[in-house]
Short mmCIF file of C-alpha atoms in Angstrom, two decimals:
data_model
loop_
_atom_site.label_atom_id
_atom_site.label_comp_id
_atom_site.label_asym_id
_atom_site.label_seq_id
_atom_site.Cartn_x
_atom_site.Cartn_y
_atom_site.Cartn_z
CA MET A 1 94.29 88.16 94.61
CA LYS A 2 97.40 87.43 92.60
CA ILE A 3 97.69 83.86 91.42
CA VAL A 4 100.28 81.65 93.08
CA ALA A 5 101.87 79.27 90.58
CA THR A 6 104.49 76.94 91.98
CA LYS A 7 106.27 73.66 91.30
CA VAL A 8 107.01 71.98 94.61
CA THR A 9 107.16 68.59 96.27
CA PRO A 10 104.29 67.54 98.54
CA LEU A 11 106.42 68.03 101.66
CA GLN A 12 106.89 71.71 100.81
CA CYS A 13 103.20 72.46 100.81
CA GLY A 14 100.72 72.37 103.62
CA ALA A 15 97.30 70.89 103.02
CA ALA A 16 94.91 73.35 101.41
CA SER A 17 91.28 72.97 102.37
CA ALA A 18 88.41 74.84 100.77
CA THR A 19 86.15 76.02 103.57
CA ASP A 20 84.97 79.41 102.32
CA ALA A 21 85.12 81.75 99.34
CA ASN A 22 88.28 83.45 100.60
CA THR A 23 90.26 80.23 101.00
CA PRO A 24 92.42 79.42 97.96
CA GLN A 25 91.17 76.52 95.87
CA VAL A 26 93.98 74.20 94.80
CA VAL A 27 94.52 73.22 91.16
CA LEU A 28 96.90 70.33 90.52
CA ILE A 29 98.56 70.18 87.10
CA THR A 30 100.05 66.82 86.18
CA GLY A 31 102.96 66.43 83.75
CA ALA A 32 104.70 69.61 84.91
CA LYS A 33 107.45 69.34 82.30
CA SER A 34 105.08 69.12 79.34
CA GLN A 35 104.66 72.04 76.96
CA LEU A 36 101.01 72.43 77.96
CA ALA A 37 101.70 72.47 81.69
CA GLN A 38 104.36 75.13 81.16
CA ALA A 39 101.92 77.13 79.04
CA LEU A 40 99.24 76.88 81.75
CA LEU A 41 101.62 78.36 84.33
CA ARG A 42 102.84 81.05 81.96
CA VAL A 43 99.35 82.12 80.90
CA ALA A 44 98.11 82.10 84.50
CA ALA A 45 100.94 84.46 85.43
CA ASP A 46 100.10 86.69 82.46
CA ILE A 47 96.43 86.87 83.45
CA GLY A 48 97.48 87.95 86.93
CA GLU A 49 94.34 86.83 88.74
CA LEU A 50 92.41 83.59 88.66
CA ALA A 51 89.40 82.89 90.80
CA LEU A 52 86.95 80.03 90.85
CA ASN A 53 83.29 80.84 90.29
CA SER A 54 81.70 79.48 93.46
CA SER A 55 78.29 79.07 91.87
CA THR A 56 77.14 75.48 91.47
CA SER A 57 75.99 76.29 87.94
CA ALA A 58 78.36 77.51 85.27
CA ASN A 59 75.55 79.53 83.74
CA THR A 60 74.71 81.45 86.92
CA SER A 61 76.66 84.51 88.04
CA ALA A 62 78.13 84.17 91.50
CA ASN A 63 78.56 86.85 94.13
CA THR A 64 81.65 85.23 95.57
CA VAL A 65 84.76 83.73 94.04
CA ALA A 66 87.56 81.61 95.43
CA PRO A 67 91.16 82.41 94.42
CA LEU A 68 93.15 79.61 92.83
CA LYS A 69 96.51 78.27 93.94
CA LEU A 70 98.39 76.20 91.36
CA TYR A 71 100.78 73.31 91.80
CA ALA A 72 102.44 71.71 88.77
CA LEU A 73 103.80 68.27 89.64
CA ASN A 74 106.18 66.20 87.56
CA ARG A 75 106.16 62.40 87.27
CA SER A 76 108.41 61.88 90.30
CA GLN A 77 105.99 63.95 92.39
CA LEU A 78 102.74 62.56 90.96
CA ASN A 79 102.73 59.32 89.00
CA ILE A 80 99.25 59.10 87.52
CA THR A 81 99.55 55.33 87.05
CA ASP A 82 100.14 54.73 90.77
CA ALA A 83 96.89 54.75 92.77
CA ALA A 84 98.64 54.94 96.14
CA ASN A 85 100.77 57.88 95.04
CA ILE A 86 97.71 59.69 93.71
CA ALA A 87 95.85 59.17 96.98
CA ALA A 88 98.79 60.51 99.00
CA VAL A 89 99.13 63.59 96.80
CA PHE A 90 95.39 64.31 96.98
CA ASP A 91 95.51 63.96 100.77
CA GLN A 92 98.40 66.44 100.89
CA TYR A 93 97.05 69.07 98.49
CA ARG A 94 93.28 68.54 98.65
CA PRO A 95 92.66 69.86 95.12
CA SER A 96 89.43 71.29 93.82
CA TRP A 97 90.57 70.75 90.23
CA VAL A 98 93.06 68.51 88.48
CA ILE A 99 94.29 69.33 84.97
CA ASN A 100 95.82 66.24 83.43
CA CYS A 101 98.68 67.16 81.08
CA ALA A 102 100.53 63.87 81.59
CA ALA A 103 100.40 61.70 78.47
CA TYR A 104 102.16 59.14 76.31
CA ASN A 105 102.53 61.08 73.05
CA ALA A 106 104.91 58.89 71.02
CA VAL A 107 102.45 58.02 68.27
CA ASP A 108 104.70 55.66 66.33
CA ALA A 109 106.25 54.01 69.39
CA ALA A 110 102.79 53.24 70.75
CA GLU A 111 102.27 50.72 67.94
CA HIS A 112 104.90 48.51 69.58
CA ASP A 113 104.23 49.63 73.14
CA ALA A 114 100.43 49.70 73.36
CA ILE A 115 100.49 48.42 76.94
CA GLU A 116 102.47 51.43 78.14
CA ALA A 117 100.39 53.82 76.02
CA ASN A 118 97.20 52.46 77.58
CA ARG A 119 98.73 52.56 81.06
CA VAL A 120 99.52 56.27 80.79
CA ASN A 121 96.70 57.47 78.52
CA ALA A 122 93.84 55.32 79.87
CA LEU A 123 94.65 53.80 83.27
CA GLY A 124 96.25 57.02 84.54
CA PRO A 125 93.25 59.24 83.76
CA GLU A 126 90.93 56.59 85.22
CA LEU A 127 92.87 56.51 88.50
CA LEU A 128 92.84 60.32 88.66
CA ALA A 129 89.09 60.30 88.03
CA GLN A 130 88.50 57.72 90.78
CA GLN A 131 90.40 59.83 93.29
CA CYS A 132 88.55 62.96 92.15
CA LEU A 133 85.29 61.10 92.73
CA LEU A 134 86.32 60.19 96.27
CA SER A 135 87.57 63.69 97.12
CA GLY A 136 84.94 65.79 95.33
CA ALA A 137 87.46 67.34 92.93
CA ARG A 138 86.84 67.98 89.26
CA LEU A 139 89.06 66.76 86.43
CA LEU A 140 89.98 68.36 83.12
CA HIS A 141 91.56 65.79 80.81
CA VAL A 142 93.32 66.72 77.56
CA SER A 143 92.73 64.46 74.57
CA SER A 144 93.57 64.37 70.88
CA ASP A 145 92.22 64.78 67.35
CA TYR A 146 93.67 61.32 66.69
CA VAL A 147 90.60 59.74 68.27
CA PHE A 148 89.08 60.34 64.82
CA GLY A 149 89.84 58.36 61.69
CA GLY A 150 89.46 60.97 58.97
CA HIS A 151 85.73 60.65 58.21
CA ALA A 152 83.06 62.38 60.26
CA VAL A 153 80.41 59.90 61.39
CA CYS A 154 77.35 61.29 63.16
CA ASP A 155 74.19 59.29 63.79
CA SER A 156 70.77 60.68 62.88
CA ALA A 157 69.90 61.48 66.50
CA HIS A 158 72.73 64.05 66.54
CA ALA A 159 72.21 65.46 63.07
CA THR A 160 70.68 68.71 64.32
CA GLU A 161 73.51 69.33 66.78
CA ARG A 162 76.06 68.80 64.02
CA VAL A 163 74.34 71.34 61.78
CA VAL A 164 74.37 73.84 64.64
CA GLY A 165 78.07 73.19 65.24
CA ASP A 166 78.88 73.68 61.57
CA ALA A 167 76.90 76.92 61.54
CA ARG A 168 78.77 78.24 64.58
CA GLU A 169 82.15 77.54 63.04
CA ALA A 170 81.17 78.97 59.66
CA ASP A 171 79.93 82.14 61.33
CA PHE A 172 83.19 82.55 63.26
CA GLU A 173 85.28 81.94 60.13
CA GLN A 174 83.31 84.47 58.10
CA HIS A 175 83.54 86.99 60.93
CA GLN A 176 87.33 86.72 60.93
CA ASN A 177 87.51 86.52 57.12
CA PRO A 178 84.63 88.63 55.72
CA ASP A 179 85.84 88.09 52.15
CA LEU A 180 85.58 84.32 52.51
CA ALA A 181 82.17 83.99 50.90
CA GLN A 182 82.89 86.35 48.01
CA ASN A 183 86.26 84.77 47.21
CA SER A 184 85.28 81.11 47.47
CA ASN A 185 86.24 79.06 44.45
CA PRO A 186 83.38 76.89 43.14
CA ASN A 187 85.95 74.54 41.58
CA GLN A 188 87.99 73.99 44.71
CA VAL A 189 88.26 70.56 46.30
CA HIS A 190 85.91 70.30 49.28
CA LEU A 191 87.51 68.62 52.27
CA PRO A 192 85.48 66.78 54.94
CA ARG A 193 83.75 68.88 57.56
CA PRO A 194 85.65 69.61 60.76
CA PHE A 195 84.78 67.19 63.53
CA VAL A 196 82.23 68.18 66.17
CA GLU A 197 82.02 66.66 69.63
CA LEU A 198 79.17 64.31 68.70
CA ASP A 199 80.96 62.71 65.77
CA ALA A 200 81.78 59.07 66.41
CA PRO A 201 85.46 58.47 67.23
CA GLU A 202 87.26 55.98 65.00
CA PRO A 203 90.95 55.90 65.99
CA LEU A 204 93.40 54.38 63.52
CA SER A 205 96.43 53.95 65.78
CA ALA A 206 97.27 52.44 69.15
CA TYR A 207 97.91 55.98 70.39
CA GLY A 208 94.50 57.19 69.22
CA LYS A 209 92.81 54.17 70.79
CA SER A 210 94.56 54.79 74.11
CA LYS A 211 93.46 58.45 74.12
CA LEU A 212 89.86 57.49 73.36
CA LEU A 213 89.90 54.87 76.11
CA GLY A 214 91.17 57.50 78.54
CA GLU A 215 88.25 59.76 77.65
CA GLN A 216 85.77 56.94 78.15
CA LYS A 217 87.24 55.95 81.51
CA VAL A 218 87.14 59.52 82.83
CA LEU A 219 83.54 60.11 81.73
CA ALA A 220 82.41 56.75 83.09
CA VAL A 221 83.82 57.56 86.54
CA LEU A 222 83.10 61.28 86.89
CA SER A 223 80.23 62.02 84.52
CA GLU A 224 79.23 65.69 85.03
CA ARG A 225 82.39 66.49 87.02
CA ALA A 226 84.61 65.68 84.04
CA THR A 227 85.80 68.01 81.31
CA ILE A 228 87.43 66.62 78.16
CA VAL A 229 89.28 68.96 75.77
CA ARG A 230 90.39 67.48 72.45
CA THR A 231 93.06 69.47 70.64
CA SER A 232 95.26 69.07 67.57
CA TRP A 233 98.85 69.49 66.35
CA LEU A 234 99.97 71.17 69.56
CA TYR A 235 103.20 73.19 69.60
CA GLY A 236 104.84 75.82 71.78
CA GLN A 237 108.10 77.28 72.95
CA ASP A 238 108.53 74.47 75.51
CA GLY A 239 109.20 70.78 74.98
CA HIS A 240 109.45 68.84 71.73
CA ASN A 241 107.06 69.66 68.90
CA PHE A 242 106.80 70.04 65.13
CA VAL A 243 107.69 73.74 65.00
CA LYS A 244 110.89 73.39 67.00
CA THR A 245 111.85 70.25 65.09
CA MET A 246 111.35 72.00 61.75
CA LEU A 247 113.42 75.00 62.83
CA ASN A 248 116.28 72.73 63.86
CA LEU A 249 116.14 70.76 60.60
CA MET A 250 115.93 73.94 58.53
CA ARG A 251 119.16 75.12 60.13
CA THR A 252 121.03 71.86 59.59
CA GLN A 253 119.63 70.03 56.54
CA PRO A 254 119.89 70.89 52.83
CA SER A 255 116.26 69.90 52.15
CA LEU A 256 113.18 68.39 53.76
CA GLN A 257 110.30 66.15 52.77
CA VAL A 258 107.04 66.87 54.59
CA ILE A 259 103.70 65.06 54.33
CA VAL A 260 101.18 66.83 52.14
CA ASP A 261 98.05 64.67 52.43
CA GLN A 262 97.32 64.84 56.15
CA ILE A 263 95.11 67.84 56.99
CA GLY A 264 94.65 69.26 60.46
CA CYS A 265 95.10 72.48 62.40
CA PRO A 266 98.22 73.61 64.30
CA THR A 267 97.40 74.88 67.79
CA TRP A 268 99.58 77.03 70.03
CA SER A 269 99.88 75.68 73.59
CA ASP A 270 99.42 79.16 75.11
CA ALA A 271 96.10 79.58 73.29
CA LEU A 272 94.93 76.17 74.53
CA ALA A 273 96.00 77.17 78.04
CA LYS A 274 93.79 80.26 77.89
CA VAL A 275 90.84 78.11 76.89
CA ILE A 276 91.50 75.64 79.69
CA TRP A 277 91.64 78.35 82.34
CA GLN A 278 88.34 79.74 81.15
CA LEU A 279 86.74 76.30 81.43
CA VAL A 280 88.17 75.77 84.91
CA VAL A 281 87.21 79.17 86.29
CA GLN A 282 83.68 78.89 84.92
CA GLN A 283 83.47 75.22 85.98
CA TYR A 284 82.19 73.89 82.69
CA SER A 285 81.98 70.16 82.15
CA GLY A 286 81.52 68.00 79.06
CA VAL A 287 83.47 67.28 75.89
CA PHE A 288 84.91 70.20 73.91
CA HIS A 289 87.04 70.62 70.81
CA TYR A 290 89.71 73.28 70.55
CA SER A 291 92.18 74.22 67.85
CA ALA A 292 93.22 77.40 66.10
CA GLN A 293 91.12 78.63 63.21
CA GLY A 294 91.70 77.31 59.70
CA GLN A 295 93.41 74.16 58.47
CA CYS A 296 96.49 73.05 56.56
CA SER A 297 98.69 70.08 55.71
CA TRP A 298 101.96 69.34 57.46
CA TYR A 299 103.68 70.52 54.28
CA GLU A 300 101.86 73.85 54.33
CA PHE A 301 102.63 74.17 58.02
CA ALA A 302 106.35 73.62 57.39
CA CYS A 303 106.40 76.15 54.56
CA GLU A 304 104.71 78.76 56.75
CA ILE A 305 107.15 78.08 59.60
CA GLN A 306 110.04 78.75 57.24
CA ARG A 307 108.47 81.87 55.73
CA GLN A 308 107.78 83.45 59.11
CA ALA A 309 111.08 82.33 60.64
CA ILE A 310 113.04 84.02 57.84
CA ALA A 311 111.01 87.21 58.27
CA LEU A 312 111.77 87.16 62.00
CA HIS A 313 115.49 86.38 61.41
CA LEU A 314 115.22 83.00 63.12
CA LEU A 315 116.52 81.47 59.87
CA SER A 316 119.11 83.04 57.60
CA GLN A 317 118.03 81.52 54.29
CA PRO A 318 115.32 79.32 52.79
CA MET A 319 115.72 75.64 52.09
CA VAL A 320 113.91 73.28 49.71
CA ILE A 321 110.80 71.72 51.24
CA GLN A 322 109.34 68.93 49.14
CA PRO A 323 105.80 67.57 49.54
CA ILE A 324 105.48 63.81 49.98
CA THR A 325 102.45 61.55 50.38
CA SER A 326 101.84 59.58 53.56
CA ALA A 327 102.24 56.31 51.65
CA ASP A 328 105.61 57.28 50.17
CA TYR A 329 106.82 58.64 53.49
CA ALA A 330 105.84 55.37 55.23
CA LYS A 331 107.65 53.33 52.55
CA GLN A 332 110.83 55.35 53.02
CA ALA A 333 110.61 54.89 56.79
CA LEU A 334 110.04 51.15 56.40
CA ASN A 335 113.15 50.90 54.23
CA ARG A 336 115.06 52.33 57.20
CA GLY A 337 113.47 49.76 59.50
CA ILE A 338 110.94 52.18 61.00
CA SER A 339 107.24 51.30 61.10
CA LEU A 340 104.91 54.32 61.26
CA ALA A 341 101.48 54.43 62.87
CA LYS A 342 98.52 55.15 60.64
CA ARG A 343 97.29 58.71 61.03
CA PRO A 344 94.00 60.31 59.94
CA SER A 345 94.10 62.04 56.57
CA TYR A 346 91.77 64.69 57.98
CA SER A 347 91.42 65.60 61.67
CA VAL A 348 90.36 69.26 61.80
CA LEU A 349 88.32 70.06 64.91
CA ASN A 350 85.28 72.31 65.01
CA SER A 351 85.64 74.68 68.01
CA GLY A 352 82.21 76.27 67.62
CA LYS A 353 80.64 74.65 70.69
CA LEU A 354 83.49 75.79 72.94
CA ARG A 355 83.54 79.34 71.64
CA SER A 356 79.80 79.68 72.02
CA THR A 357 79.92 78.21 75.53
CA LEU A 358 82.67 80.51 76.77
CA ALA A 359 81.10 83.58 75.20
CA THR A 360 77.97 83.23 77.35
CA ASN A 361 79.71 83.82 80.68
CA ASN A 362 83.29 84.99 80.30
CA VAL A 363 84.55 86.02 83.73
CA LEU A 364 88.24 86.25 82.84
CA SER A 365 89.82 89.38 81.48
CA MET A 366 91.34 88.38 78.14
CA PRO A 367 92.75 91.50 76.46
CA GLU A 368 94.10 89.51 73.51
CA GLN A 369 91.88 86.74 72.22
CA ILE A 370 94.70 84.65 70.78
CA GLU A 371 92.59 81.54 71.24
CA TRP A 372 90.35 82.48 68.31
CA GLN A 373 93.07 83.51 65.89
CA ASP A 374 93.98 81.81 62.62
CA TRP A 375 96.76 79.23 62.97
CA ARG A 376 99.17 81.49 61.07
CA GLN A 377 98.60 84.29 63.57
CA GLN A 378 99.15 81.97 66.53
CA LEU A 379 102.33 80.67 64.92
CA ASN A 380 103.59 84.22 64.47
CA ARG A 381 102.96 85.03 68.13
CA MET A 382 104.89 81.95 69.23
CA LEU A 383 107.82 82.52 66.86
CA ARG A 384 108.16 86.12 68.02
CA ARG A 385 108.83 84.79 71.50
CA LEU A 386 111.76 82.83 70.09
CA SER A 387 113.20 85.75 68.13
#
């Protein structure tokens, strides 16, 4: 069955109940205007068919599947901080899954507006989880690499799991880059290990604390019916993000200063969307990390954006991009009366657990595995859509 992806008001949709395998299962997507929500709809349309595995276990093949019907709702249609509104929407749509893309993402503003950040990033997910608990729906909540503080902390009880996670990621990296081992430089600076799911969160900012609190609220309410996906440095062709900002500045400014000592991994929203649909269709629960492969600084990211944009004729000529430290950048901002939130110096996520999990029972046809590409490859795919 072809997927039905719509953006409508509750009054335009009749209640959808799930009584048998042939009845469409409803997926509600919050934050319809966000870049991730738009990517989820676009990727679903590209896949062509989505069906929910009706097995009670994600590791057991099912003989029947239920087609999915999607509804992306904006804030005026579904306010995740309003319990009464959530209850009314759930009664109207009767979802089997909710994918929460609604978030307060203004990292710096959150330092002066922590109440609002917590209301959207913690209370909202908690209210969604409570309604999911009452209705029997499942919830996939999107979180952030900023729940970490830059240093991986893993207690001794989880040491073995961390080693396994590191081994998974190393194996995937070497598979994509077979010359990695031979060309490694023994004198190179060794950065911290990418974060695995069992590393202890240590947020540095009000934004990071609000995202962590949201995770904790969701898991406390829903337990095994909750799925948390942490991602990093998200960008796409929709909404506001670093790539689009850089392109605009590169067209209008004579030079740029970009932070060189914060390391993470840029992640294309369409690739994250593919991962999310696989988790939903296979009904996996738990905490997962997802980002593109590799890592870079914001400065390296900006330089690569310019290089590829010129090659694709999105920019006519190069501009000077100067590296700047986080401390110097914060001082310059403070001189302009702007106070910046503290960000982790290192927040690369290890996606090994997720990749291994999905590989065991992949029921979706994914002709192009963009989700496991290097960040430069994902960037190229996105920029080509703008050219």
